[in-house]
Amino acid sequence: MGNDEEAGEPALVELLSDFSSPKNKDVERFLKKSAIEFTKKNQSVTYLVVSAEDVRLLGYFTLALKPLTVRGETVSNTMKRKLLRIRELDEKTDTYTMSAYLIAQLGKNFLESGGTEIIGAELLKLAWDKINEIQYLGGGMVTFLEAENEEKLLSFYRVNRFSQFDTRQTISDTDESHELIQLLRLL
């Protein structure tokens, strides 16, 4: 058994320093500056995807359990029927409130190979498989994520069976606020 300096947090920080996401600096910043602390505080868990050959960081995803409120007016009748299987409608507010799995971050490493060693669908499938594993152990039915309002990104999530249900305005001390698209998928 090694000590912390040999196999602990410093080695992890060094591995994370080799991550680059030029198209989405928030994905890079989260992994390098927040992922370890969020995990220590049990706010989320970050899973690293590494190559089997040389332990290079290919990508990562972060999962959390969060409360989710879905406004009835924002979803189709089909989705309402599905939500009614797991949650009652609060008729006063026309909302469904439940615990849900959040795919908080999903990112490919573009440092060495330009992000070609793993495709987004593979990374999302790894996250989805982990959520299925957790769901089997602890229950739950809903997964959601938030994405930038970019058609290519939203199309990727729609192809992977996520449906838009709302939007959210970001609140940030450092950047200007902007709108995120909220998408959900039922297990």
JSON list of C-alpha atoms in Angstrom, two decimals:
[
{"chain": "A", "resi": 1, "resn": "MET", "atom": "CA", "xyz": [0.00, 0.00, 0.00]},
{"chain": "A", "resi": 2, "resn": "GLY", "atom": "CA", "xyz": [1.53, 3.29, -1.10]},
{"chain": "A", "resi": 3, "resn": "ASN", "atom": "CA", "xyz": [1.32, 6.61, 0.60]},
{"chain": "A", "resi": 4, "resn": "ASP", "atom": "CA", "xyz": [-0.67, 9.63, -0.62]},
{"chain": "A", "resi": 5, "resn": "GLU", "atom": "CA", "xyz": [2.31, 11.10, -2.46]},
{"chain": "A", "resi": 6, "resn": "GLU", "atom": "CA", "xyz": [2.79, 7.92, -4.52]},
{"chain": "A", "resi": 7, "resn": "ALA", "atom": "CA", "xyz": [-0.74, 7.03, -5.55]},
{"chain": "A", "resi": 8, "resn": "GLY", "atom": "CA", "xyz": [-3.16, 9.60, -4.21]},
{"chain": "A", "resi": 9, "resn": "GLU", "atom": "CA", "xyz": [-4.38, 13.01, -5.03]},
{"chain": "A", "resi": 10, "resn": "PRO", "atom": "CA", "xyz": [-1.13, 14.44, -6.45]},
{"chain": "A", "resi": 11, "resn": "ALA", "atom": "CA", "xyz": [-0.97, 11.65, -9.04]},
{"chain": "A", "resi": 12, "resn": "LEU", "atom": "CA", "xyz": [-4.62, 12.26, -9.89]},
{"chain": "A", "resi": 13, "resn": "VAL", "atom": "CA", "xyz": [-4.05, 15.99, -10.29]},
{"chain": "A", "resi": 14, "resn": "GLU", "atom": "CA", "xyz": [-1.15, 15.21, -12.64]},
{"chain": "A", "resi": 15, "resn": "LEU", "atom": "CA", "xyz": [-3.33, 12.88, -14.73]},
{"chain": "A", "resi": 16, "resn": "LEU", "atom": "CA", "xyz": [-6.08, 15.53, -14.92]},
{"chain": "A", "resi": 17, "resn": "SER", "atom": "CA", "xyz": [-3.60, 18.18, -16.04]},
{"chain": "A", "resi": 18, "resn": "ASP", "atom": "CA", "xyz": [-3.34, 16.31, -19.36]},
{"chain": "A", "resi": 19, "resn": "PHE", "atom": "CA", "xyz": [-6.97, 17.08, -20.22]},
{"chain": "A", "resi": 20, "resn": "SER", "atom": "CA", "xyz": [-7.85, 19.66, -22.85]},
{"chain": "A", "resi": 21, "resn": "SER", "atom": "CA", "xyz": [-11.25, 20.70, -24.18]},
{"chain": "A", "resi": 22, "resn": "PRO", "atom": "CA", "xyz": [-10.71, 23.75, -26.39]},
{"chain": "A", "resi": 23, "resn": "LYS", "atom": "CA", "xyz": [-14.36, 23.89, -27.52]},
{"chain": "A", "resi": 24, "resn": "ASN", "atom": "CA", "xyz": [-15.75, 23.88, -23.99]},
{"chain": "A", "resi": 25, "resn": "LYS", "atom": "CA", "xyz": [-13.50, 25.44, -21.38]},
{"chain": "A", "resi": 26, "resn": "ASP", "atom": "CA", "xyz": [-16.15, 24.82, -18.66]},
{"chain": "A", "resi": 27, "resn": "VAL", "atom": "CA", "xyz": [-15.69, 21.06, -19.14]},
{"chain": "A", "resi": 28, "resn": "GLU", "atom": "CA", "xyz": [-11.91, 21.45, -18.79]},
{"chain": "A", "resi": 29, "resn": "ARG", "atom": "CA", "xyz": [-12.13, 23.87, -15.86]},
{"chain": "A", "resi": 30, "resn": "PHE", "atom": "CA", "xyz": [-14.52, 21.60, -13.92]},
{"chain": "A", "resi": 31, "resn": "LEU", "atom": "CA", "xyz": [-12.27, 18.56, -14.25]},
{"chain": "A", "resi": 32, "resn": "LYS", "atom": "CA", "xyz": [-9.09, 20.40, -13.29]},
{"chain": "A", "resi": 33, "resn": "LYS", "atom": "CA", "xyz": [-10.44, 22.71, -10.59]},
{"chain": "A", "resi": 34, "resn": "SER", "atom": "CA", "xyz": [-13.64, 21.23, -9.10]},
{"chain": "A", "resi": 35, "resn": "ALA", "atom": "CA", "xyz": [-14.06, 17.50, -9.71]},
{"chain": "A", "resi": 36, "resn": "ILE", "atom": "CA", "xyz": [-11.88, 16.34, -6.81]},
{"chain": "A", "resi": 37, "resn": "GLU", "atom": "CA", "xyz": [-13.50, 18.72, -4.30]},
{"chain": "A", "resi": 38, "resn": "PHE", "atom": "CA", "xyz": [-17.03, 17.85, -5.45]},
{"chain": "A", "resi": 39, "resn": "THR", "atom": "CA", "xyz": [-16.21, 14.17, -4.97]},
{"chain": "A", "resi": 40, "resn": "LYS", "atom": "CA", "xyz": [-14.73, 14.78, -1.50]},
{"chain": "A", "resi": 41, "resn": "LYS", "atom": "CA", "xyz": [-17.93, 16.62, -0.52]},
{"chain": "A", "resi": 42, "resn": "ASN", "atom": "CA", "xyz": [-20.12, 13.82, -1.96]},
{"chain": "A", "resi": 43, "resn": "GLN", "atom": "CA", "xyz": [-21.77, 16.32, -4.33]},
{"chain": "A", "resi": 44, "resn": "SER", "atom": "CA", "xyz": [-20.91, 14.25, -7.39]},
{"chain": "A", "resi": 45, "resn": "VAL", "atom": "CA", "xyz": [-18.64, 11.48, -8.63]},
{"chain": "A", "resi": 46, "resn": "THR", "atom": "CA", "xyz": [-16.35, 11.88, -11.63]},
{"chain": "A", "resi": 47, "resn": "TYR", "atom": "CA", "xyz": [-15.46, 8.80, -13.66]},
{"chain": "A", "resi": 48, "resn": "LEU", "atom": "CA", "xyz": [-12.30, 8.88, -15.73]},
{"chain": "A", "resi": 49, "resn": "VAL", "atom": "CA", "xyz": [-12.09, 6.99, -19.01]},
{"chain": "A", "resi": 50, "resn": "VAL", "atom": "CA", "xyz": [-8.51, 5.93, -19.69]},
{"chain": "A", "resi": 51, "resn": "SER", "atom": "CA", "xyz": [-6.85, 3.91, -22.45]},
{"chain": "A", "resi": 52, "resn": "ALA", "atom": "CA", "xyz": [-6.06, 0.34, -21.47]},
{"chain": "A", "resi": 53, "resn": "GLU", "atom": "CA", "xyz": [-2.68, 0.43, -23.18]},
{"chain": "A", "resi": 54, "resn": "ASP", "atom": "CA", "xyz": [-0.99, 3.42, -21.60]},
{"chain": "A", "resi": 55, "resn": "VAL", "atom": "CA", "xyz": [-3.43, 4.90, -19.07]},
{"chain": "A", "resi": 56, "resn": "ARG", "atom": "CA", "xyz": [-3.92, 8.11, -21.05]},
{"chain": "A", "resi": 57, "resn": "LEU", "atom": "CA", "xyz": [-7.01, 10.11, -20.14]},
{"chain": "A", "resi": 58, "resn": "LEU", "atom": "CA", "xyz": [-9.50, 9.85, -23.02]},
{"chain": "A", "resi": 59, "resn": "GLY", "atom": "CA", "xyz": [-12.46, 11.54, -21.37]},
{"chain": "A", "resi": 60, "resn": "TYR", "atom": "CA", "xyz": [-14.63, 11.72, -18.30]},
{"chain": "A", "resi": 61, "resn": "PHE", "atom": "CA", "xyz": [-18.16, 12.05, -17.04]},
{"chain": "A", "resi": 62, "resn": "THR", "atom": "CA", "xyz": [-19.56, 13.32, -13.76]},
{"chain": "A", "resi": 63, "resn": "LEU", "atom": "CA", "xyz": [-22.76, 12.06, -12.17]},
{"chain": "A", "resi": 64, "resn": "ALA", "atom": "CA", "xyz": [-24.82, 13.48, -9.32]},
{"chain": "A", "resi": 65, "resn": "LEU", "atom": "CA", "xyz": [-28.20, 12.91, -7.72]},
{"chain": "A", "resi": 66, "resn": "LYS", "atom": "CA", "xyz": [-30.31, 16.05, -7.79]},
{"chain": "A", "resi": 67, "resn": "PRO", "atom": "CA", "xyz": [-33.90, 17.14, -7.24]},
{"chain": "A", "resi": 68, "resn": "LEU", "atom": "CA", "xyz": [-35.64, 17.83, -10.53]},
{"chain": "A", "resi": 69, "resn": "THR", "atom": "CA", "xyz": [-38.82, 19.75, -11.19]},
{"chain": "A", "resi": 70, "resn": "VAL", "atom": "CA", "xyz": [-40.51, 19.33, -14.55]},
{"chain": "A", "resi": 71, "resn": "ARG", "atom": "CA", "xyz": [-43.25, 21.77, -15.47]},
{"chain": "A", "resi": 72, "resn": "GLY", "atom": "CA", "xyz": [-46.21, 20.00, -17.05]},
{"chain": "A", "resi": 73, "resn": "GLU", "atom": "CA", "xyz": [-46.58, 22.67, -19.71]},
{"chain": "A", "resi": 74, "resn": "THR", "atom": "CA", "xyz": [-43.09, 21.95, -21.06]},
{"chain": "A", "resi": 75, "resn": "VAL", "atom": "CA", "xyz": [-43.49, 18.24, -21.86]},
{"chain": "A", "resi": 76, "resn": "SER", "atom": "CA", "xyz": [-45.58, 16.20, -24.27]},
{"chain": "A", "resi": 77, "resn": "ASN", "atom": "CA", "xyz": [-48.62, 14.22, -23.20]},
{"chain": "A", "resi": 78, "resn": "THR", "atom": "CA", "xyz": [-46.61, 11.03, -23.72]},
{"chain": "A", "resi": 79, "resn": "MET", "atom": "CA", "xyz": [-43.92, 12.27, -21.34]},
{"chain": "A", "resi": 80, "resn": "LYS", "atom": "CA", "xyz": [-46.60, 13.34, -18.83]},
{"chain": "A", "resi": 81, "resn": "ARG", "atom": "CA", "xyz": [-48.02, 9.79, -18.83]},
{"chain": "A", "resi": 82, "resn": "LYS", "atom": "CA", "xyz": [-44.53, 8.38, -18.28]},
{"chain": "A", "resi": 83, "resn": "LEU", "atom": "CA", "xyz": [-43.83, 10.82, -15.44]},
{"chain": "A", "resi": 84, "resn": "LEU", "atom": "CA", "xyz": [-47.15, 9.93, -13.81]},
{"chain": "A", "resi": 85, "resn": "ARG", "atom": "CA", "xyz": [-45.86, 6.36, -13.42]},
{"chain": "A", "resi": 86, "resn": "ILE", "atom": "CA", "xyz": [-43.16, 7.60, -11.06]},
{"chain": "A", "resi": 87, "resn": "ARG", "atom": "CA", "xyz": [-44.45, 10.92, -9.68]},
{"chain": "A", "resi": 88, "resn": "GLU", "atom": "CA", "xyz": [-47.76, 12.55, -8.96]},
{"chain": "A", "resi": 89, "resn": "LEU", "atom": "CA", "xyz": [-48.58, 15.82, -10.61]},
{"chain": "A", "resi": 90, "resn": "ASP", "atom": "CA", "xyz": [-48.79, 18.76, -8.21]},
{"chain": "A", "resi": 91, "resn": "GLU", "atom": "CA", "xyz": [-51.91, 20.26, -9.73]},
{"chain": "A", "resi": 92, "resn": "LYS", "atom": "CA", "xyz": [-51.46, 23.62, -7.98]},
{"chain": "A", "resi": 93, "resn": "THR", "atom": "CA", "xyz": [-48.10, 24.24, -9.64]},
{"chain": "A", "resi": 94, "resn": "ASP", "atom": "CA", "xyz": [-48.49, 21.87, -12.64]},
{"chain": "A", "resi": 95, "resn": "THR", "atom": "CA", "xyz": [-45.14, 20.27, -11.77]},
{"chain": "A", "resi": 96, "resn": "TYR", "atom": "CA", "xyz": [-43.60, 16.86, -11.20]},
{"chain": "A", "resi": 97, "resn": "THR", "atom": "CA", "xyz": [-40.79, 16.85, -8.61]},
{"chain": "A", "resi": 98, "resn": "MET", "atom": "CA", "xyz": [-38.46, 13.90, -8.17]},
{"chain": "A", "resi": 99, "resn": "SER", "atom": "CA", "xyz": [-34.90, 12.81, -7.52]},
{"chain": "A", "resi": 100, "resn": "ALA", "atom": "CA", "xyz": [-33.01, 12.34, -10.75]},
{"chain": "A", "resi": 101, "resn": "TYR", "atom": "CA", "xyz": [-29.58, 11.36, -11.97]},
{"chain": "A", "resi": 102, "resn": "LEU", "atom": "CA", "xyz": [-27.73, 14.31, -13.45]},
{"chain": "A", "resi": 103, "resn": "ILE", "atom": "CA", "xyz": [-25.04, 13.86, -16.05]},
{"chain": "A", "resi": 104, "resn": "ALA", "atom": "CA", "xyz": [-23.30, 16.97, -14.79]},
{"chain": "A", "resi": 105, "resn": "GLN", "atom": "CA", "xyz": [-20.29, 16.84, -17.12]},
{"chain": "A", "resi": 106, "resn": "LEU", "atom": "CA", "xyz": [-19.30, 14.86, -20.18]},
{"chain": "A", "resi": 107, "resn": "GLY", "atom": "CA", "xyz": [-16.03, 15.60, -21.91]},
{"chain": "A", "resi": 108, "resn": "LYS", "atom": "CA", "xyz": [-13.52, 14.17, -24.36]},
{"chain": "A", "resi": 109, "resn": "ASN", "atom": "CA", "xyz": [-9.80, 14.87, -24.10]},
{"chain": "A", "resi": 110, "resn": "PHE", "atom": "CA", "xyz": [-8.51, 16.67, -27.18]},
{"chain": "A", "resi": 111, "resn": "LEU", "atom": "CA", "xyz": [-4.90, 17.00, -25.98]},
{"chain": "A", "resi": 112, "resn": "GLU", "atom": "CA", "xyz": [-3.04, 14.34, -27.96]},
{"chain": "A", "resi": 113, "resn": "SER", "atom": "CA", "xyz": [-5.28, 12.83, -30.62]},
{"chain": "A", "resi": 114, "resn": "GLY", "atom": "CA", "xyz": [-7.77, 15.61, -31.12]},
{"chain": "A", "resi": 115, "resn": "GLY", "atom": "CA", "xyz": [-10.46, 13.64, -29.27]},
{"chain": "A", "resi": 116, "resn": "THR", "atom": "CA", "xyz": [-10.57, 10.84, -31.84]},
{"chain": "A", "resi": 117, "resn": "GLU", "atom": "CA", "xyz": [-9.81, 7.94, -29.48]},
{"chain": "A", "resi": 118, "resn": "ILE", "atom": "CA", "xyz": [-13.32, 7.95, -28.06]},
{"chain": "A", "resi": 119, "resn": "ILE", "atom": "CA", "xyz": [-16.49, 9.29, -29.62]},
{"chain": "A", "resi": 120, "resn": "GLY", "atom": "CA", "xyz": [-19.18, 11.16, -27.74]},
{"chain": "A", "resi": 121, "resn": "ALA", "atom": "CA", "xyz": [-21.69, 8.32, -28.11]},
{"chain": "A", "resi": 122, "resn": "GLU", "atom": "CA", "xyz": [-19.24, 5.91, -26.42]},
{"chain": "A", "resi": 123, "resn": "LEU", "atom": "CA", "xyz": [-18.66, 8.33, -23.56]},
{"chain": "A", "resi": 124, "resn": "LEU", "atom": "CA", "xyz": [-22.40, 8.89, -23.11]},
{"chain": "A", "resi": 125, "resn": "LYS", "atom": "CA", "xyz": [-22.99, 5.12, -23.17]},
{"chain": "A", "resi": 126, "resn": "LEU", "atom": "CA", "xyz": [-20.42, 4.64, -20.40]},
{"chain": "A", "resi": 127, "resn": "ALA", "atom": "CA", "xyz": [-22.26, 7.26, -18.32]},
{"chain": "A", "resi": 128, "resn": "TRP", "atom": "CA", "xyz": [-25.62, 5.66, -19.11]},
{"chain": "A", "resi": 129, "resn": "ASP", "atom": "CA", "xyz": [-24.31, 2.19, -18.18]},
{"chain": "A", "resi": 130, "resn": "LYS", "atom": "CA", "xyz": [-23.08, 3.54, -14.83]},
{"chain": "A", "resi": 131, "resn": "ILE", "atom": "CA", "xyz": [-26.48, 5.16, -14.18]},
{"chain": "A", "resi": 132, "resn": "ASN", "atom": "CA", "xyz": [-28.20, 1.84, -14.98]},
{"chain": "A", "resi": 133, "resn": "GLU", "atom": "CA", "xyz": [-25.91, 0.11, -12.49]},
{"chain": "A", "resi": 134, "resn": "ILE", "atom": "CA", "xyz": [-26.69, 2.70, -9.80]},
{"chain": "A", "resi": 135, "resn": "GLN", "atom": "CA", "xyz": [-30.41, 2.55, -10.60]},
{"chain": "A", "resi": 136, "resn": "TYR", "atom": "CA", "xyz": [-30.40, -1.21, -10.18]},
{"chain": "A", "resi": 137, "resn": "LEU", "atom": "CA", "xyz": [-28.91, -0.80, -6.69]},
{"chain": "A", "resi": 138, "resn": "GLY", "atom": "CA", "xyz": [-30.92, 2.19, -5.51]},
{"chain": "A", "resi": 139, "resn": "GLY", "atom": "CA", "xyz": [-33.91, 2.87, -7.73]},
{"chain": "A", "resi": 140, "resn": "GLY", "atom": "CA", "xyz": [-34.88, 5.96, -9.64]},
{"chain": "A", "resi": 141, "resn": "MET", "atom": "CA", "xyz": [-36.15, 6.45, -13.16]},
{"chain": "A", "resi": 142, "resn": "VAL", "atom": "CA", "xyz": [-35.08, 9.83, -14.54]},
{"chain": "A", "resi": 143, "resn": "THR", "atom": "CA", "xyz": [-31.78, 11.11, -15.92]},
{"chain": "A", "resi": 144, "resn": "PHE", "atom": "CA", "xyz": [-31.25, 14.67, -17.05]},
{"chain": "A", "resi": 145, "resn": "LEU", "atom": "CA", "xyz": [-28.54, 16.96, -18.31]},
{"chain": "A", "resi": 146, "resn": "GLU", "atom": "CA", "xyz": [-28.08, 20.54, -19.36]},
{"chain": "A", "resi": 147, "resn": "ALA", "atom": "CA", "xyz": [-26.45, 21.58, -22.61]},
{"chain": "A", "resi": 148, "resn": "GLU", "atom": "CA", "xyz": [-25.47, 24.70, -24.47]},
{"chain": "A", "resi": 149, "resn": "ASN", "atom": "CA", "xyz": [-28.01, 25.81, -27.04]},
{"chain": "A", "resi": 150, "resn": "GLU", "atom": "CA", "xyz": [-26.03, 24.52, -30.03]},
{"chain": "A", "resi": 151, "resn": "GLU", "atom": "CA", "xyz": [-27.91, 22.49, -32.63]},
{"chain": "A", "resi": 152, "resn": "LYS", "atom": "CA", "xyz": [-25.12, 19.93, -33.18]},
{"chain": "A", "resi": 153, "resn": "LEU", "atom": "CA", "xyz": [-24.95, 19.20, -29.45]},
{"chain": "A", "resi": 154, "resn": "LEU", "atom": "CA", "xyz": [-28.75, 19.10, -28.99]},
{"chain": "A", "resi": 155, "resn": "SER", "atom": "CA", "xyz": [-29.07, 16.81, -32.02]},
{"chain": "A", "resi": 156, "resn": "PHE", "atom": "CA", "xyz": [-26.48, 14.46, -30.46]},
{"chain": "A", "resi": 157, "resn": "TYR", "atom": "CA", "xyz": [-28.56, 14.20, -27.27]},
{"chain": "A", "resi": 158, "resn": "ARG", "atom": "CA", "xyz": [-31.84, 13.76, -29.19]},
{"chain": "A", "resi": 159, "resn": "VAL", "atom": "CA", "xyz": [-30.30, 10.88, -31.19]},
{"chain": "A", "resi": 160, "resn": "ASN", "atom": "CA", "xyz": [-29.36, 9.37, -27.81]},
{"chain": "A", "resi": 161, "resn": "ARG", "atom": "CA", "xyz": [-33.02, 9.52, -26.64]},
{"chain": "A", "resi": 162, "resn": "PHE", "atom": "CA", "xyz": [-32.94, 12.66, -24.51]},
{"chain": "A", "resi": 163, "resn": "SER", "atom": "CA", "xyz": [-35.91, 15.04, -24.82]},
{"chain": "A", "resi": 164, "resn": "GLN", "atom": "CA", "xyz": [-35.87, 18.76, -24.10]},
{"chain": "A", "resi": 165, "resn": "PHE", "atom": "CA", "xyz": [-38.13, 19.73, -21.24]},
{"chain": "A", "resi": 166, "resn": "ASP", "atom": "CA", "xyz": [-37.08, 23.23, -20.22]},
{"chain": "A", "resi": 167, "resn": "THR", "atom": "CA", "xyz": [-34.36, 25.84, -20.10]},
{"chain": "A", "resi": 168, "resn": "ARG", "atom": "CA", "xyz": [-32.37, 27.32, -17.23]},
{"chain": "A", "resi": 169, "resn": "GLN", "atom": "CA", "xyz": [-30.52, 30.59, -16.91]},
{"chain": "A", "resi": 170, "resn": "THR", "atom": "CA", "xyz": [-27.02, 30.15, -15.49]},
{"chain": "A", "resi": 171, "resn": "ILE", "atom": "CA", "xyz": [-25.85, 32.17, -12.52]},
{"chain": "A", "resi": 172, "resn": "SER", "atom": "CA", "xyz": [-22.14, 32.85, -12.43]},
{"chain": "A", "resi": 173, "resn": "ASP", "atom": "CA", "xyz": [-19.75, 35.21, -10.68]},
{"chain": "A", "resi": 174, "resn": "THR", "atom": "CA", "xyz": [-17.17, 34.98, -13.44]},
{"chain": "A", "resi": 175, "resn": "ASP", "atom": "CA", "xyz": [-19.05, 34.75, -16.75]},
{"chain": "A", "resi": 176, "resn": "GLU", "atom": "CA", "xyz": [-22.13, 36.39, -18.14]},
{"chain": "A", "resi": 177, "resn": "SER", "atom": "CA", "xyz": [-25.24, 34.33, -17.53]},
{"chain": "A", "resi": 178, "resn": "HIS", "atom": "CA", "xyz": [-26.59, 32.33, -20.45]},
{"chain": "A", "resi": 179, "resn": "GLU", "atom": "CA", "xyz": [-29.35, 29.87, -21.17]},
{"chain": "A", "resi": 180, "resn": "LEU", "atom": "CA", "xyz": [-28.88, 26.11, -20.92]},
{"chain": "A", "resi": 181, "resn": "ILE", "atom": "CA", "xyz": [-31.24, 23.60, -22.51]},
{"chain": "A", "resi": 182, "resn": "GLN", "atom": "CA", "xyz": [-32.49, 20.93, -20.10]},
{"chain": "A", "resi": 183, "resn": "LEU", "atom": "CA", "xyz": [-33.03, 17.43, -21.46]},
{"chain": "A", "resi": 184, "resn": "LEU", "atom": "CA", "xyz": [-34.27, 14.26, -19.81]},
{"chain": "A", "resi": 185, "resn": "ARG", "atom": "CA", "xyz": [-34.39, 10.54, -20.46]},
{"chain": "A", "resi": 186, "resn": "LEU", "atom": "CA", "xyz": [-36.27, 7.89, -18.55]},
{"chain": "A", "resi": 187, "resn": "LEU", "atom": "CA", "xyz": [-34.58, 4.63, -17.57]}
]
